[in-house]
Amino acid sequence: MTIQEIQNDIVDEFSMFDDWMQRYEYIIELGKSLPLIEEQYKTEDNIIKGCQSKVWVHGQQKDDKIVFTADSDAILTKGIIAILIRTFSNQKASDILEANTNFIDAIGLKEHLSPTRANGLVSMIKQIKMYALAFDAKN
């Protein structure tokens, strides 16, 4: 699936819920299915700066795609990073760099987060794009 197709699926999934309590519960459920980062990658280098909770993201290139794993010590944040991992993992670096993140606005996520969590979300996206930039430069 392309990044856009995954984003469209996520928007469709979120549109099924009537209120934000249901959406928060869904985000928490998504966090439980997150491909967890290996302990060896839970380092200071992999911590997302700008998040109020601890979030680790690791990316590695497999063939011509980047595979991301992540974890967080906060259940809601874990769900947020799970959405981003679902969207950008197993994609080409160039596709990640070209992708927009309008789907986050489409599901209303940023406006329903505290300012510090919204800043953390932006930092997570930035870190994923930085991995893509680094892997794209190698190729």
PDB file of C-alpha atoms in Angstrom, residues 3-138:
ATOM      1  CA  ILE A   3       1.408   6.101   2.122  1.00  0.00           C
ATOM      2  CA  GLN A   4      -1.642   7.916   0.751  1.00  0.00           C
ATOM      3  CA  GLU A   5      -3.716   4.709   0.752  1.00  0.00           C
ATOM      4  CA  ILE A   6      -2.748   4.002   4.367  1.00  0.00           C
ATOM      5  CA  GLN A   7      -3.600   7.570   5.344  1.00  0.00           C
ATOM      6  CA  ASN A   8      -6.987   7.277   3.619  1.00  0.00           C
ATOM      7  CA  ASP A   9      -7.668   4.057   5.553  1.00  0.00           C
ATOM      8  CA  ILE A  10      -6.820   5.777   8.837  1.00  0.00           C
ATOM      9  CA  VAL A  11      -9.140   8.696   8.027  1.00  0.00           C
ATOM     10  CA  ASP A  12     -11.914   6.207   7.194  1.00  0.00           C
ATOM     11  CA  GLU A  13     -11.347   4.308  10.455  1.00  0.00           C
ATOM     12  CA  PHE A  14     -11.501   7.479  12.555  1.00  0.00           C
ATOM     13  CA  SER A  15     -14.670   8.657  10.801  1.00  0.00           C
ATOM     14  CA  MET A  16     -16.507   5.613  12.199  1.00  0.00           C
ATOM     15  CA  PHE A  17     -16.332   7.015  15.735  1.00  0.00           C
ATOM     16  CA  ASP A  18     -18.915   9.474  17.005  1.00  0.00           C
ATOM     17  CA  ASP A  19     -16.839  11.243  19.626  1.00  0.00           C
ATOM     18  CA  TRP A  20     -13.301  11.810  20.784  1.00  0.00           C
ATOM     19  CA  MET A  21     -13.516   9.462  23.755  1.00  0.00           C
ATOM     20  CA  GLN A  22     -14.012   6.591  21.287  1.00  0.00           C
ATOM     21  CA  ARG A  23     -11.162   7.900  19.144  1.00  0.00           C
ATOM     22  CA  TYR A  24      -8.829   8.098  22.151  1.00  0.00           C
ATOM     23  CA  GLU A  25      -9.724   4.509  23.038  1.00  0.00           C
ATOM     24  CA  TYR A  26      -8.973   3.475  19.449  1.00  0.00           C
ATOM     25  CA  ILE A  27      -5.602   5.271  19.545  1.00  0.00           C
ATOM     26  CA  ILE A  28      -4.766   3.407  22.765  1.00  0.00           C
ATOM     27  CA  GLU A  29      -5.731   0.102  21.093  1.00  0.00           C
ATOM     28  CA  LEU A  30      -3.467   0.934  18.145  1.00  0.00           C
ATOM     29  CA  GLY A  31      -0.624   1.481  20.593  1.00  0.00           C
ATOM     30  CA  LYS A  32      -1.018  -2.073  21.856  1.00  0.00           C
ATOM     31  CA  SER A  33      -0.310  -3.397  18.348  1.00  0.00           C
ATOM     32  CA  LEU A  34       2.800  -1.256  17.843  1.00  0.00           C
ATOM     33  CA  PRO A  35       5.864  -3.158  16.554  1.00  0.00           C
ATOM     34  CA  LEU A  36       8.047  -2.575  19.601  1.00  0.00           C
ATOM     35  CA  ILE A  37      11.564  -1.274  19.420  1.00  0.00           C
ATOM     36  CA  GLU A  38      14.257  -3.690  20.622  1.00  0.00           C
ATOM     37  CA  GLU A  39      15.740  -2.794  24.009  1.00  0.00           C
ATOM     38  CA  GLN A  40      19.153  -2.125  22.413  1.00  0.00           C
ATOM     39  CA  TYR A  41      17.607   0.793  20.499  1.00  0.00           C
ATOM     40  CA  LYS A  42      16.037   2.402  23.567  1.00  0.00           C
ATOM     41  CA  THR A  43      18.880   4.869  23.718  1.00  0.00           C
ATOM     42  CA  GLU A  44      19.192   8.599  24.187  1.00  0.00           C
ATOM     43  CA  ASP A  45      19.908   8.929  20.440  1.00  0.00           C
ATOM     44  CA  ASN A  46      16.520   7.410  19.584  1.00  0.00           C
ATOM     45  CA  ILE A  47      14.442   9.472  22.019  1.00  0.00           C
ATOM     46  CA  ILE A  48      12.213  12.042  20.334  1.00  0.00           C
ATOM     47  CA  LYS A  49      13.146  15.495  21.606  1.00  0.00           C
ATOM     48  CA  GLY A  50      10.167  17.717  22.335  1.00  0.00           C
ATOM     49  CA  CYS A  51       7.816  15.055  23.710  1.00  0.00           C
ATOM     50  CA  GLN A  52       6.531  15.298  27.259  1.00  0.00           C
ATOM     51  CA  SER A  53       6.689  11.507  27.552  1.00  0.00           C
ATOM     52  CA  LYS A  54       9.515   9.250  26.431  1.00  0.00           C
ATOM     53  CA  VAL A  55       9.215   8.077  22.838  1.00  0.00           C
ATOM     54  CA  TRP A  56      11.850   6.028  21.089  1.00  0.00           C
ATOM     55  CA  VAL A  57      11.899   5.575  17.312  1.00  0.00           C
ATOM     56  CA  HIS A  58      14.318   3.431  15.362  1.00  0.00           C
ATOM     57  CA  GLY A  59      14.491   3.037  11.609  1.00  0.00           C
ATOM     58  CA  GLN A  60      16.537   0.669   9.550  1.00  0.00           C
ATOM     59  CA  GLN A  61      16.757   0.094   5.866  1.00  0.00           C
ATOM     60  CA  LYS A  62      15.615  -3.246   4.509  1.00  0.00           C
ATOM     61  CA  ASP A  63      16.083  -3.534   0.767  1.00  0.00           C
ATOM     62  CA  ASP A  64      14.865  -0.175  -0.548  1.00  0.00           C
ATOM     63  CA  LYS A  65      12.433   0.543   2.306  1.00  0.00           C
ATOM     64  CA  ILE A  66      12.673   1.854   5.854  1.00  0.00           C
ATOM     65  CA  VAL A  67      11.229  -0.240   8.666  1.00  0.00           C
ATOM     66  CA  PHE A  68      10.386   1.643  11.838  1.00  0.00           C
ATOM     67  CA  THR A  69       9.873   0.364  15.356  1.00  0.00           C
ATOM     68  CA  ALA A  70       8.978   2.482  18.374  1.00  0.00           C
ATOM     69  CA  ASP A  71       7.840   2.550  21.964  1.00  0.00           C
ATOM     70  CA  SER A  72       6.629   5.059  24.532  1.00  0.00           C
ATOM     71  CA  ASP A  73       6.177   5.112  28.267  1.00  0.00           C
ATOM     72  CA  ALA A  74       2.752   6.789  27.837  1.00  0.00           C
ATOM     73  CA  ILE A  75      -0.195   4.814  26.504  1.00  0.00           C
ATOM     74  CA  LEU A  76      -1.753   7.593  24.376  1.00  0.00           C
ATOM     75  CA  THR A  77       1.609   8.606  22.937  1.00  0.00           C
ATOM     76  CA  LYS A  78       2.262   4.970  22.084  1.00  0.00           C
ATOM     77  CA  GLY A  79      -0.938   5.004  20.038  1.00  0.00           C
ATOM     78  CA  ILE A  80       0.049   8.215  18.259  1.00  0.00           C
ATOM     79  CA  ILE A  81       3.442   6.849  17.248  1.00  0.00           C
ATOM     80  CA  ALA A  82       1.709   3.603  16.190  1.00  0.00           C
ATOM     81  CA  ILE A  83      -0.348   5.617  13.678  1.00  0.00           C
ATOM     82  CA  LEU A  84       2.820   7.180  12.285  1.00  0.00           C
ATOM     83  CA  ILE A  85       4.683   3.850  12.150  1.00  0.00           C
ATOM     84  CA  ARG A  86       1.739   2.263  10.351  1.00  0.00           C
ATOM     85  CA  THR A  87       1.808   5.104   7.834  1.00  0.00           C
ATOM     86  CA  PHE A  88       5.535   5.362   7.148  1.00  0.00           C
ATOM     87  CA  SER A  89       7.091   1.971   7.921  1.00  0.00           C
ATOM     88  CA  ASN A  90       7.943  -0.281   4.959  1.00  0.00           C
ATOM     89  CA  GLN A  91       7.995   2.699   2.602  1.00  0.00           C
ATOM     90  CA  LYS A  92      10.763   4.101   0.407  1.00  0.00           C
ATOM     91  CA  ALA A  93      12.708   7.018   1.859  1.00  0.00           C
ATOM     92  CA  SER A  94      11.804   9.240  -1.099  1.00  0.00           C
ATOM     93  CA  ASP A  95       8.094   8.479  -0.611  1.00  0.00           C
ATOM     94  CA  ILE A  96       8.323   9.367   3.086  1.00  0.00           C
ATOM     95  CA  LEU A  97      10.026  12.646   2.258  1.00  0.00           C
ATOM     96  CA  GLU A  98       7.383  13.548  -0.324  1.00  0.00           C
ATOM     97  CA  ALA A  99       4.406  12.505   1.827  1.00  0.00           C
ATOM     98  CA  ASN A 100       2.211  15.084   3.458  1.00  0.00           C
ATOM     99  CA  THR A 101       0.654  14.586   6.858  1.00  0.00           C
ATOM    100  CA  ASN A 102      -2.718  16.206   6.121  1.00  0.00           C
ATOM    101  CA  PHE A 103      -4.450  13.052   7.371  1.00  0.00           C
ATOM    102  CA  ILE A 104      -3.572  14.125  10.937  1.00  0.00           C
ATOM    103  CA  ASP A 105      -5.653  17.263  10.454  1.00  0.00           C
ATOM    104  CA  ALA A 106      -8.356  15.255   8.648  1.00  0.00           C
ATOM    105  CA  ILE A 107      -8.857  13.020  11.692  1.00  0.00           C
ATOM    106  CA  GLY A 108      -8.675  16.045  14.018  1.00  0.00           C
ATOM    107  CA  LEU A 109      -5.828  14.625  16.058  1.00  0.00           C
ATOM    108  CA  LYS A 110      -3.671  17.699  16.514  1.00  0.00           C
ATOM    109  CA  GLU A 111      -6.574  19.885  17.693  1.00  0.00           C
ATOM    110  CA  HIS A 112      -7.564  17.277  20.314  1.00  0.00           C
ATOM    111  CA  LEU A 113      -4.113  17.016  21.862  1.00  0.00           C
ATOM    112  CA  SER A 114      -2.630  19.181  24.585  1.00  0.00           C
ATOM    113  CA  PRO A 115      -0.098  21.700  23.227  1.00  0.00           C
ATOM    114  CA  THR A 116       2.817  19.643  24.547  1.00  0.00           C
ATOM    115  CA  ARG A 117       1.466  16.432  22.955  1.00  0.00           C
ATOM    116  CA  ALA A 118       0.844  18.296  19.677  1.00  0.00           C
ATOM    117  CA  ASN A 119       4.475  19.479  19.757  1.00  0.00           C
ATOM    118  CA  GLY A 120       5.524  15.905  20.414  1.00  0.00           C
ATOM    119  CA  LEU A 121       3.533  14.739  17.389  1.00  0.00           C
ATOM    120  CA  VAL A 122       5.342  17.272  15.196  1.00  0.00           C
ATOM    121  CA  SER A 123       8.679  16.084  16.644  1.00  0.00           C
ATOM    122  CA  MET A 124       7.807  12.439  15.881  1.00  0.00           C
ATOM    123  CA  ILE A 125       7.022  13.279  12.254  1.00  0.00           C
ATOM    124  CA  LYS A 126      10.208  15.320  11.993  1.00  0.00           C
ATOM    125  CA  GLN A 127      12.290  12.398  13.309  1.00  0.00           C
ATOM    126  CA  ILE A 128      10.718   9.951  10.838  1.00  0.00           C
ATOM    127  CA  LYS A 129      11.459  12.399   8.009  1.00  0.00           C
ATOM    128  CA  MET A 130      15.065  12.748   9.271  1.00  0.00           C
ATOM    129  CA  TYR A 131      15.538   8.980   9.032  1.00  0.00           C
ATOM    130  CA  ALA A 132      14.163   9.099   5.492  1.00  0.00           C
ATOM    131  CA  LEU A 133      16.497  11.960   4.616  1.00  0.00           C
ATOM    132  CA  ALA A 134      19.507  10.052   5.966  1.00  0.00           C
ATOM    133  CA  PHE A 135      18.632   6.833   4.109  1.00  0.00           C
ATOM    134  CA  ASP A 136      17.739   8.742   0.933  1.00  0.00           C
ATOM    135  CA  ALA A 137      21.164  10.446   0.981  1.00  0.00           C
ATOM    136  CA  LYS A 138      22.890   7.020   1.162  1.00  0.00           C
TER     137      LYS A 138
END
